[in-house]
CSV table of C-alpha atoms in Angstrom, one decimal:
chain,number,residue,atom,x,y,z
A,89,UNK,CA,-145.8,29.6,84.4
A,90,UNK,CA,-143.8,29.6,87.0
A,91,UNK,CA,-145.8,31.1,90.9
A,92,UNK,CA,-143.4,32.1,93.8
A,93,UNK,CA,-145.4,31.4,97.3
A,94,UNK,CA,-143.6,33.1,99.8
A,95,UNK,CA,-144.6,32.9,103.8
A,96,UNK,CA,-147.6,35.3,104.5
A,97,UNK,CA,-150.3,35.2,107.1
A,98,UNK,CA,-153.3,35.1,105.5
A,99,UNK,CA,-156.8,37.1,106.9
A,100,UNK,CA,-160.0,37.8,105.6
A,101,UNK,CA,-162.8,36.2,103.8
A,102,UNK,CA,-162.9,33.5,100.4
A,103,UNK,CA,-166.3,32.4,98.3
A,104,UNK,CA,-165.9,28.2,98.1
A,105,UNK,CA,-165.4,27.4,94.4
A,106,UNK,CA,-168.0,25.8,92.6
A,107,UNK,CA,-167.8,22.1,92.6
A,108,UNK,CA,-166.7,19.8,89.1
A,109,UNK,CA,-167.8,17.2,90.7
A,110,UNK,CA,-171.5,18.8,90.6
A,111,UNK,CA,-171.1,21.1,87.7
A,112,UNK,CA,-169.9,18.0,85.1
A,113,UNK,CA,-172.9,15.8,87.1
A,114,UNK,CA,-175.4,19.0,85.6
A,115,UNK,CA,-174.4,19.4,82.2
A,116,UNK,CA,-174.8,15.7,81.7
A,117,UNK,CA,-178.1,15.4,83.2
A,118,UNK,CA,-179.3,18.6,81.3
A,119,UNK,CA,-178.1,16.9,78.3
A,120,UNK,CA,-180.6,14.5,78.8
A,121,UNK,CA,-183.3,16.9,80.1
A,122,UNK,CA,-185.8,16.8,77.4
A,123,UNK,CA,-186.5,21.0,77.8
A,124,UNK,CA,-184.3,23.7,79.2
A,125,UNK,CA,-181.9,23.6,82.7
A,126,UNK,CA,-181.2,26.2,83.9
A,127,UNK,CA,-177.7,25.8,85.9
A,128,UNK,CA,-176.4,28.8,88.1
A,129,UNK,CA,-173.4,29.3,89.8
A,130,UNK,CA,-171.9,27.5,86.9
A,131,UNK,CA,-168.2,26.2,87.2
A,132,UNK,CA,-165.0,27.8,85.1
A,133,UNK,CA,-162.8,25.1,85.6
A,134,UNK,CA,-161.1,23.3,82.2
A,135,UNK,CA,-162.9,20.6,83.2
A,136,UNK,CA,-166.4,22.4,83.7
A,137,UNK,CA,-165.1,23.3,79.9
A,138,UNK,CA,-164.8,20.2,78.8
A,139,UNK,CA,-168.7,18.5,80.0
A,140,UNK,CA,-169.8,22.1,78.2
A,141,UNK,CA,-168.3,21.3,75.2
A,142,UNK,CA,-169.3,17.0,75.2
A,143,UNK,CA,-172.8,18.4,75.2
A,144,UNK,CA,-172.5,20.4,72.8
A,145,UNK,CA,-171.0,17.9,70.6
A,146,UNK,CA,-173.8,15.3,71.1
A,147,UNK,CA,-176.9,18.5,70.3
A,148,UNK,CA,-177.3,20.1,73.2
A,149,UNK,CA,-177.6,24.4,72.5
A,150,UNK,CA,-176.4,25.9,75.8
A,151,UNK,CA,-175.9,29.5,76.4
A,152,UNK,CA,-174.9,31.4,78.5
A,153,UNK,CA,-177.0,34.1,80.3
A,154,UNK,CA,-176.6,38.0,81.6
A,155,UNK,CA,-177.3,36.3,84.9
A,156,UNK,CA,-173.6,34.3,84.5
A,157,UNK,CA,-176.3,31.6,84.6
A,158,UNK,CA,-176.5,28.6,81.7
A,159,UNK,CA,-179.7,27.5,79.6
A,160,UNK,CA,-179.4,24.2,78.7
A,161,UNK,CA,-181.9,22.5,76.1
A,162,UNK,CA,-181.4,19.0,75.7
A,163,UNK,CA,-183.1,16.5,74.2
A,164,UNK,CA,-184.0,12.7,73.7
A,165,UNK,CA,-180.7,11.0,72.7
A,166,UNK,CA,-182.8,7.1,72.0
A,167,UNK,CA,-184.4,8.6,69.4
A,168,UNK,CA,-183.3,7.4,66.2
A,169,UNK,CA,-183.4,10.9,64.4
A,170,UNK,CA,-181.4,12.2,67.1
A,171,UNK,CA,-179.0,9.8,66.6
A,172,UNK,CA,-175.6,11.7,66.5
A,173,UNK,CA,-173.5,11.6,63.2
A,174,UNK,CA,-170.1,10.1,63.4
A,175,UNK,CA,-168.5,12.6,65.5
A,176,UNK,CA,-165.6,13.4,67.8
A,177,UNK,CA,-165.9,14.0,71.1
A,178,UNK,CA,-162.9,15.3,73.5
A,179,UNK,CA,-162.7,15.4,77.4
A,180,UNK,CA,-159.5,17.0,77.8
A,181,UNK,CA,-158.1,15.7,81.1
A,182,UNK,CA,-161.2,15.3,82.7
A,183,UNK,CA,-161.8,11.5,84.2
A,184,UNK,CA,-164.8,12.2,85.6
A,185,UNK,CA,-166.6,12.8,81.8
A,186,UNK,CA,-164.4,10.4,79.7
A,187,UNK,CA,-166.1,7.7,82.2
A,188,UNK,CA,-169.7,9.4,83.0
A,189,UNK,CA,-170.7,10.4,79.3
A,190,UNK,CA,-168.7,7.2,77.7
A,191,UNK,CA,-172.5,5.8,79.1
A,192,UNK,CA,-174.1,8.1,77.4
A,193,UNK,CA,-173.3,9.1,74.5
A,194,UNK,CA,-174.1,5.3,73.8
A,195,UNK,CA,-177.9,6.1,74.6
A,196,UNK,CA,-177.3,7.2,70.7
A,197,UNK,CA,-177.0,4.9,67.6
A,198,UNK,CA,-174.3,7.0,66.0
A,199,UNK,CA,-170.7,6.1,66.0
A,200,UNK,CA,-168.8,8.0,68.3
A,201,UNK,CA,-164.7,8.4,69.1
A,202,UNK,CA,-163.8,9.9,72.7
A,203,UNK,CA,-160.7,11.2,72.9
A,204,UNK,CA,-158.6,12.8,76.0
A,205,UNK,CA,-155.2,14.6,76.1
A,206,UNK,CA,-152.1,14.4,78.9
A,207,UNK,CA,-152.7,12.2,82.0
A,208,UNK,CA,-155.9,10.8,80.6
A,209,UNK,CA,-154.3,9.0,77.9
A,210,UNK,CA,-152.6,6.7,79.8
A,211,UNK,CA,-155.7,5.9,81.8
A,212,UNK,CA,-157.2,2.3,81.9
A,213,UNK,CA,-160.5,2.3,79.8
A,214,UNK,CA,-160.8,-1.8,80.2
A,215,UNK,CA,-163.8,-1.1,81.7
A,216,UNK,CA,-165.7,-0.4,79.1
A,217,UNK,CA,-164.2,-3.8,76.5
A,218,UNK,CA,-165.7,-5.2,79.6
A,219,UNK,CA,-169.2,-4.2,79.5
A,220,UNK,CA,-170.0,-2.4,77.0
A,221,UNK,CA,-170.8,-5.4,74.7
A,222,UNK,CA,-172.8,-7.1,77.6
A,223,UNK,CA,-175.1,-4.2,77.0
A,224,UNK,CA,-175.5,-3.9,73.2
A,225,UNK,CA,-172.7,-1.2,72.2
A,226,UNK,CA,-170.4,-2.1,70.1
A,227,UNK,CA,-166.6,-0.9,71.5
A,228,UNK,CA,-163.2,-0.7,70.7
A,229,UNK,CA,-160.0,0.6,72.4
A,230,UNK,CA,-156.5,0.6,71.6
A,231,UNK,CA,-155.5,-1.7,73.7
A,232,UNK,CA,-157.7,-0.7,76.9
A,233,UNK,CA,-156.6,3.2,76.4
A,234,UNK,CA,-158.0,5.9,74.2
A,235,UNK,CA,-159.1,6.6,71.6
A,236,UNK,CA,-162.6,4.8,72.9
A,237,UNK,CA,-165.2,4.2,69.4
A,238,UNK,CA,-168.3,3.0,70.4
A,239,UNK,CA,-171.9,3.1,68.6
A,240,UNK,CA,-175.0,2.9,70.6
A,241,UNK,CA,-178.0,1.8,71.3
A,242,UNK,CA,-176.9,1.1,75.5
A,243,UNK,CA,-179.6,-1.3,76.2
A,244,UNK,CA,-180.4,-0.9,79.8
A,245,UNK,CA,-179.8,-4.6,81.1
A,246,UNK,CA,-178.7,-6.4,84.4
A,247,UNK,CA,-175.1,-6.6,85.4
A,248,UNK,CA,-172.6,-7.3,87.3
A,249,UNK,CA,-169.8,-4.6,87.7
A,250,UNK,CA,-166.4,-4.4,89.0
A,251,UNK,CA,-166.5,-0.3,91.8
A,252,UNK,CA,-163.1,-1.0,92.9
A,253,UNK,CA,-161.3,1.2,90.4
A,254,UNK,CA,-163.6,3.8,89.8
A,255,UNK,CA,-166.8,4.7,91.2
A,256,UNK,CA,-167.2,7.3,87.7
A,257,UNK,CA,-168.0,4.3,86.0
A,258,UNK,CA,-171.0,3.2,87.7
A,259,UNK,CA,-171.7,7.2,87.8
A,260,UNK,CA,-171.9,7.0,83.9
A,261,UNK,CA,-174.2,3.3,83.8
A,262,UNK,CA,-176.6,4.8,86.6
A,263,UNK,CA,-177.1,8.7,84.2
A,264,UNK,CA,-177.7,6.7,80.9
A,265,UNK,CA,-179.9,3.8,82.9
A,266,UNK,CA,-182.1,5.7,84.0
A,267,UNK,CA,-182.5,7.9,80.6
A,268,UNK,CA,-183.4,4.5,79.0
A,269,UNK,CA,-184.8,2.0,81.1
A,270,UNK,CA,-188.9,1.5,80.7
A,271,UNK,CA,-188.4,-1.0,83.2
A,272,UNK,CA,-187.1,-1.6,86.1
A,273,UNK,CA,-183.4,-2.9,85.7
A,274,UNK,CA,-180.8,-3.6,88.5
A,275,UNK,CA,-176.6,-3.1,89.0
A,276,UNK,CA,-175.0,-5.6,91.0
A,277,UNK,CA,-171.4,-3.8,92.1
A,278,UNK,CA,-168.3,-5.3,93.7
A,279,UNK,CA,-165.8,-3.3,96.2
A,280,UNK,CA,-167.1,0.2,95.2
A,281,UNK,CA,-164.8,2.9,96.2
A,282,UNK,CA,-165.8,6.8,97.1
A,283,UNK,CA,-169.6,5.8,97.5
A,284,UNK,CA,-170.0,9.3,98.5
A,285,UNK,CA,-169.3,10.3,94.9
A,286,UNK,CA,-172.1,7.9,93.8
A,287,UNK,CA,-174.3,9.6,96.8
A,288,UNK,CA,-174.1,13.3,95.1
A,289,UNK,CA,-174.8,11.2,91.3
A,290,UNK,CA,-178.0,9.5,93.9
A,291,UNK,CA,-179.1,13.1,95.0
A,292,UNK,CA,-179.1,14.8,91.2
A,293,UNK,CA,-180.5,12.1,90.0
A,294,UNK,CA,-183.5,12.4,92.1
A,295,UNK,CA,-183.4,16.1,91.7
A,296,UNK,CA,-183.5,15.8,88.1
A,297,UNK,CA,-186.7,13.2,88.2
A,298,UNK,CA,-185.0,10.3,88.2
A,299,UNK,CA,-185.6,7.4,90.6
A,300,UNK,CA,-182.8,4.9,91.4
A,301,UNK,CA,-182.7,3.2,95.0
A,302,UNK,CA,-179.7,1.3,96.2
A,303,UNK,CA,-179.3,-2.2,98.8
A,304,UNK,CA,-176.1,-0.8,100.6
A,305,UNK,CA,-174.3,0.3,97.6
A,306,UNK,CA,-174.2,-3.1,96.0
A,307,UNK,CA,-177.2,-3.0,94.3
A,308,UNK,CA,-179.0,-0.1,92.6
A,309,UNK,CA,-182.3,-0.7,91.0
A,310,UNK,CA,-183.2,1.8,88.0
A,311,UNK,CA,-186.5,2.4,88.0
A,312,UNK,CA,-188.3,4.0,85.2
A,313,UNK,CA,-188.2,8.1,84.6
A,314,UNK,CA,-192.0,9.5,86.0
A,315,UNK,CA,-192.6,12.5,83.4
A,316,UNK,CA,-190.4,14.9,84.5
A,317,UNK,CA,-191.1,18.9,84.1
A,318,UNK,CA,-190.4,20.8,81.6
A,319,UNK,CA,-187.7,23.6,82.8
A,320,UNK,CA,-185.2,22.4,85.7
A,321,UNK,CA,-183.5,25.0,87.6
A,322,UNK,CA,-180.2,24.0,89.5
A,323,UNK,CA,-177.7,25.5,91.4
A,324,UNK,CA,-174.2,24.2,91.5
A,325,UNK,CA,-173.2,24.3,94.9
A,326,UNK,CA,-169.7,25.0,96.4
A,327,UNK,CA,-166.5,23.0,96.1
A,328,UNK,CA,-165.0,21.2,98.8
A,329,UNK,CA,-162.5,19.4,97.2
A,330,UNK,CA,-161.3,23.5,96.5
A,331,UNK,CA,-161.7,24.6,99.0
A,332,UNK,CA,-159.6,21.8,101.2
A,333,UNK,CA,-156.2,23.3,100.2
A,334,UNK,CA,-157.8,27.0,101.8
A,335,UNK,CA,-158.8,25.3,104.8
A,336,UNK,CA,-155.4,23.6,105.4
A,337,UNK,CA,-154.2,27.4,104.6
A,338,UNK,CA,-155.8,29.0,107.2
A,339,UNK,CA,-154.9,26.6,109.6
A,340,UNK,CA,-151.2,27.1,109.1
A,341,UNK,CA,-151.2,30.4,108.3
A,342,UNK,CA,-153.5,32.7,109.4
A,343,UNK,CA,-157.2,33.7,110.2
A,344,UNK,CA,-160.0,33.2,107.4
A,345,UNK,CA,-163.5,32.6,106.8
A,346,UNK,CA,-164.4,30.6,103.5
A,347,UNK,CA,-168.4,30.9,102.8
A,348,UNK,CA,-170.3,29.4,99.8
A,349,UNK,CA,-169.8,25.9,101.1
A,350,UNK,CA,-173.1,23.2,102.0
A,351,UNK,CA,-172.2,21.8,105.2
A,352,UNK,CA,-174.8,19.0,104.8
A,353,UNK,CA,-173.0,18.1,101.0
A,354,UNK,CA,-172.6,14.3,99.8
A,355,UNK,CA,-169.7,15.5,98.2
A,356,UNK,CA,-166.8,13.4,99.7
A,357,UNK,CA,-164.4,15.4,100.6
A,358,UNK,CA,-166.3,17.2,103.2
A,359,UNK,CA,-164.4,15.1,105.1
A,360,UNK,CA,-161.3,17.1,105.8
A,361,UNK,CA,-163.0,18.8,108.5
A,362,UNK,CA,-162.6,15.3,109.9
A,363,UNK,CA,-159.2,15.7,108.9
A,364,UNK,CA,-158.4,19.2,110.4
A,365,UNK,CA,-160.4,18.6,113.8
A,366,UNK,CA,-158.3,15.8,114.5
A,367,UNK,CA,-155.3,17.9,114.3
A,368,UNK,CA,-157.0,20.3,116.8
A,369,UNK,CA,-157.5,23.2,114.2
A,370,UNK,CA,-158.8,26.1,115.4
A,371,UNK,CA,-162.3,25.6,113.8
A,372,UNK,CA,-165.6,27.2,113.6
A,373,UNK,CA,-168.5,25.8,112.3
A,374,UNK,CA,-172.0,27.0,110.9
A,375,UNK,CA,-174.8,26.5,107.7
A,376,UNK,CA,-173.2,29.0,105.7
A,377,UNK,CA,-170.0,29.7,106.4
A,378,UNK,CA,-166.4,28.4,108.3
A,379,UNK,CA,-164.1,30.0,110.3
A,380,UNK,CA,-160.0,28.2,110.7
A,381,UNK,CA,-157.2,29.8,112.3
A,382,UNK,CA,-154.0,28.7,112.7
A,383,UNK,CA,-152.6,27.2,115.1
A,384,UNK,CA,-148.6,27.0,116.7
A,385,UNK,CA,-148.7,22.9,117.6
A,386,UNK,CA,-150.9,20.9,115.5
A,387,UNK,CA,-151.4,17.2,116.5
A,388,UNK,CA,-150.5,14.2,114.1
A,389,UNK,CA,-153.9,12.6,112.3
A,390,UNK,CA,-154.7,8.7,110.9
A,391,UNK,CA,-157.1,9.4,108.3
A,392,UNK,CA,-158.9,7.0,105.8
A,393,UNK,CA,-158.7,8.8,102.2
A,394,UNK,CA,-159.8,5.6,100.3
A,395,UNK,CA,-163.5,7.2,99.5
A,396,UNK,CA,-161.8,10.9,99.4
A,397,UNK,CA,-158.6,10.3,97.6
A,398,UNK,CA,-158.4,13.7,95.9
A,399,UNK,CA,-157.7,14.7,99.8
A,400,UNK,CA,-153.9,13.2,99.4
A,401,UNK,CA,-152.4,17.1,98.6
A,402,UNK,CA,-154.0,19.0,100.8
A,403,UNK,CA,-154.0,16.4,103.9
A,404,UNK,CA,-149.7,16.6,103.1
A,405,UNK,CA,-149.6,20.1,103.6
A,406,UNK,CA,-151.3,19.1,107.3
A,407,UNK,CA,-149.2,16.2,108.1
A,408,UNK,CA,-145.9,18.4,107.2
A,409,UNK,CA,-146.3,21.4,110.0
A,410,UNK,CA,-148.3,18.5,112.0
A,411,UNK,CA,-145.9,17.2,115.4
A,412,UNK,CA,-145.0,13.8,114.6
A,413,UNK,CA,-146.4,11.1,112.1
A,414,UNK,CA,-149.5,11.3,110.4
A,415,UNK,CA,-150.6,8.7,108.7
A,416,UNK,CA,-153.4,8.7,105.5
A,417,UNK,CA,-154.9,5.4,104.2
A,418,UNK,CA,-155.4,5.0,100.4
A,419,UNK,CA,-152.7,4.6,98.6
A,420,UNK,CA,-153.6,2.5,96.1
A,421,UNK,CA,-156.4,4.7,95.0
A,422,UNK,CA,-153.7,7.3,93.7
A,423,UNK,CA,-152.7,5.4,90.7
A,424,UNK,CA,-154.5,6.7,88.1
A,425,UNK,CA,-154.1,10.6,88.5
A,426,UNK,CA,-153.1,13.5,86.4
A,427,UNK,CA,-149.5,12.3,88.5
A,428,UNK,CA,-148.6,8.9,89.9
A,429,UNK,CA,-150.0,11.0,92.9
A,430,UNK,CA,-148.2,9.1,96.0
A,431,UNK,CA,-144.9,9.3,94.7
A,432,UNK,CA,-145.4,12.8,92.9
A,433,UNK,CA,-146.3,14.0,96.7
A,434,UNK,CA,-143.1,11.7,98.0
A,435,UNK,CA,-141.1,13.7,95.7
A,436,UNK,CA,-142.3,17.0,95.2
A,437,UNK,CA,-142.6,17.1,99.7
A,438,UNK,CA,-139.1,15.8,99.8
A,439,UNK,CA,-137.3,18.9,97.9
A,440,UNK,CA,-139.5,21.2,101.0
A,441,UNK,CA,-137.5,18.4,103.7
A,442,UNK,CA,-140.9,16.9,104.1
A,443,UNK,CA,-140.1,12.8,104.9
A,444,UNK,CA,-142.8,10.8,102.9
A,445,UNK,CA,-143.1,6.5,103.5
A,446,UNK,CA,-145.2,4.8,101.3
A,447,UNK,CA,-145.8,1.1,102.7
A,448,UNK,CA,-148.5,-0.9,101.4
A,449,UNK,CA,-151.4,0.5,101.5
A,450,UNK,CA,-150.4,3.8,103.9
A,451,UNK,CA,-148.6,7.1,103.1
A,452,UNK,CA,-147.1,7.9,106.7
A,453,UNK,CA,-145.6,12.0,107.0
A,454,UNK,CA,-143.2,12.7,109.3
A,455,UNK,CA,-144.4,16.5,110.3
A,456,UNK,CA,-142.7,18.7,113.1
A,457,UNK,CA,-139.3,19.8,110.7
A,458,UNK,CA,-138.2,23.0,110.0
A,459,UNK,CA,-139.7,23.3,106.4
A,460,UNK,CA,-137.7,24.9,103.5
A,461,UNK,CA,-138.9,26.5,100.6
A,462,UNK,CA,-137.8,25.4,97.4
A,463,UNK,CA,-138.0,25.0,93.9
A,464,UNK,CA,-140.5,22.7,92.9
A,465,UNK,CA,-142.8,21.3,90.5
A,466,UNK,CA,-146.7,20.2,89.9
A,467,UNK,CA,-146.1,17.9,87.4
A,468,UNK,CA,-148.8,19.3,85.4
A,469,UNK,CA,-151.2,18.2,88.3
A,470,UNK,CA,-153.8,20.4,89.8
A,471,UNK,CA,-154.0,19.1,93.7
A,472,UNK,CA,-150.2,19.3,93.8
A,473,UNK,CA,-150.0,22.6,92.4
A,474,UNK,CA,-152.0,23.9,95.4
A,475,UNK,CA,-150.8,21.6,98.1
A,476,UNK,CA,-147.2,22.9,97.9
A,477,UNK,CA,-148.6,26.5,98.1
A,478,UNK,CA,-150.3,25.9,100.9
A,479,UNK,CA,-147.2,24.5,102.4
A,480,UNK,CA,-145.1,27.3,100.8
A,481,UNK,CA,-147.6,30.0,103.1
A,482,UNK,CA,-145.5,28.5,106.4
A,483,UNK,CA,-142.2,27.3,104.9
A,484,UNK,CA,-138.8,29.1,105.5
A,485,UNK,CA,-138.2,31.0,102.9
A,486,UNK,CA,-140.0,31.3,99.1
A,487,UNK,CA,-141.5,28.3,97.3
A,488,UNK,CA,-141.0,28.8,93.8
A,489,UNK,CA,-143.8,26.8,91.6
A,490,UNK,CA,-143.2,25.4,88.0
A,491,UNK,CA,-146.2,24.6,86.1
A,492,UNK,CA,-148.5,26.2,88.4
A,493,UNK,CA,-151.4,27.0,86.0
A,494,UNK,CA,-151.9,23.1,85.9
A,495,UNK,CA,-154.4,24.8,89.0
A,496,UNK,CA,-157.0,26.0,85.5
A,497,UNK,CA,-158.2,22.2,85.6
A,498,UNK,CA,-160.4,22.4,88.5
A,499,UNK,CA,-160.1,25.9,90.3
A,500,UNK,CA,-158.1,28.5,88.0
A,501,UNK,CA,-159.2,31.6,90.6
A,502,UNK,CA,-157.2,29.5,93.3
A,503,UNK,CA,-153.7,32.1,93.7
A,504,UNK,CA,-156.0,35.0,93.1
A,505,UNK,CA,-157.8,34.2,95.7
A,506,UNK,CA,-155.5,33.2,98.3
A,507,UNK,CA,-154.1,37.3,97.3
A,508,UNK,CA,-157.3,37.9,97.9
A,509,UNK,CA,-156.5,37.0,101.7
A,510,UNK,CA,-153.3,37.8,102.1
A,511,UNK,CA,-150.6,35.5,100.6
A,512,UNK,CA,-147.5,36.6,99.0
A,513,UNK,CA,-148.0,35.0,95.5
A,514,UNK,CA,-146.0,36.3,92.2
A,515,UNK,CA,-145.2,34.8,89.2
A,516,UNK,CA,-142.0,34.2,88.1
A,517,UNK,CA,-140.7,34.4,84.5
């Protein structure tokens, strides 16, 4: 699908999409909960659908209710009678799903093959080769890549892991250990990145009745679970990752109000507010909504995105229109995404006339030049598609984005939401 973005002035209200980070975690916790979980405001992205498909494959029952909520009936994966028969689990292109559900699936004694598609097929899975045997799990990968073949059951044991590649591996272990621990057990973590995502995991574990504490993010102490209630109701909060593009769109071209966000959220990408404030964007933050308005002159900024690497694409769109050079730290976190995001941002925004330099762990964006619409490509990366669309709102001339359908991975209604607030967005045959 090709989409043409024309220069536009935005005005109106838009509701943030459901957080896929929270939705996928909720599905995992609902699978392990021996009872019913009612999820309201469920996500509809491709990654959300992948998580729902996975828990059903593992044995959870899922029913969509008339009110739009989802009822999930989970069970005790550790019981021999519940051991999954040999089965295949497909994670789509969801990195969180494969890194989180691999450990959870291994609670069962069944033989399970885990696969994925697109860029996920090339992401490193060496973590499982290194860690799973220490937990009693039989594991085989394709030279550190998918498919991943595992056979549990997982035995929660004190281990030390490297947290520098992704915090998602740790989330999977925390969930699996919390569900199976019969006595306190400790996971020691070295070089943990993306700590806010672990805060979200811990917050949700607590909500579902688990007790996990940490010592400065270096040691995580998992206690045996208390007796949980039979029924749990969980509301998925709004997604700061998707809303970051809406906020930048407002800062560049118009005046919009965004609802559905928790300003006290543990989500890492809430940090977009810090970057926007640094530019001097006209911003009003309230408990139930955020007003954002464009400014003729935006100041360049320096931002560390090591703990929130998904903010790189919207931050590049923002920096392109700032008066001077902006610097974003954390480039090393972009290597294993849907595309090689650092190079993709450099090349695709270069087509719009934006000069981006990569220097060690820094990305330097030269703003202030005239940004001209051009033919660009998402490279099948949802966040690249949205970043290019946002830049196109203030560019001179039309911006045509190929493979724009990539947005369905995280925010399928993105272009519709832009149209709701006045953006000129047209499909191109």
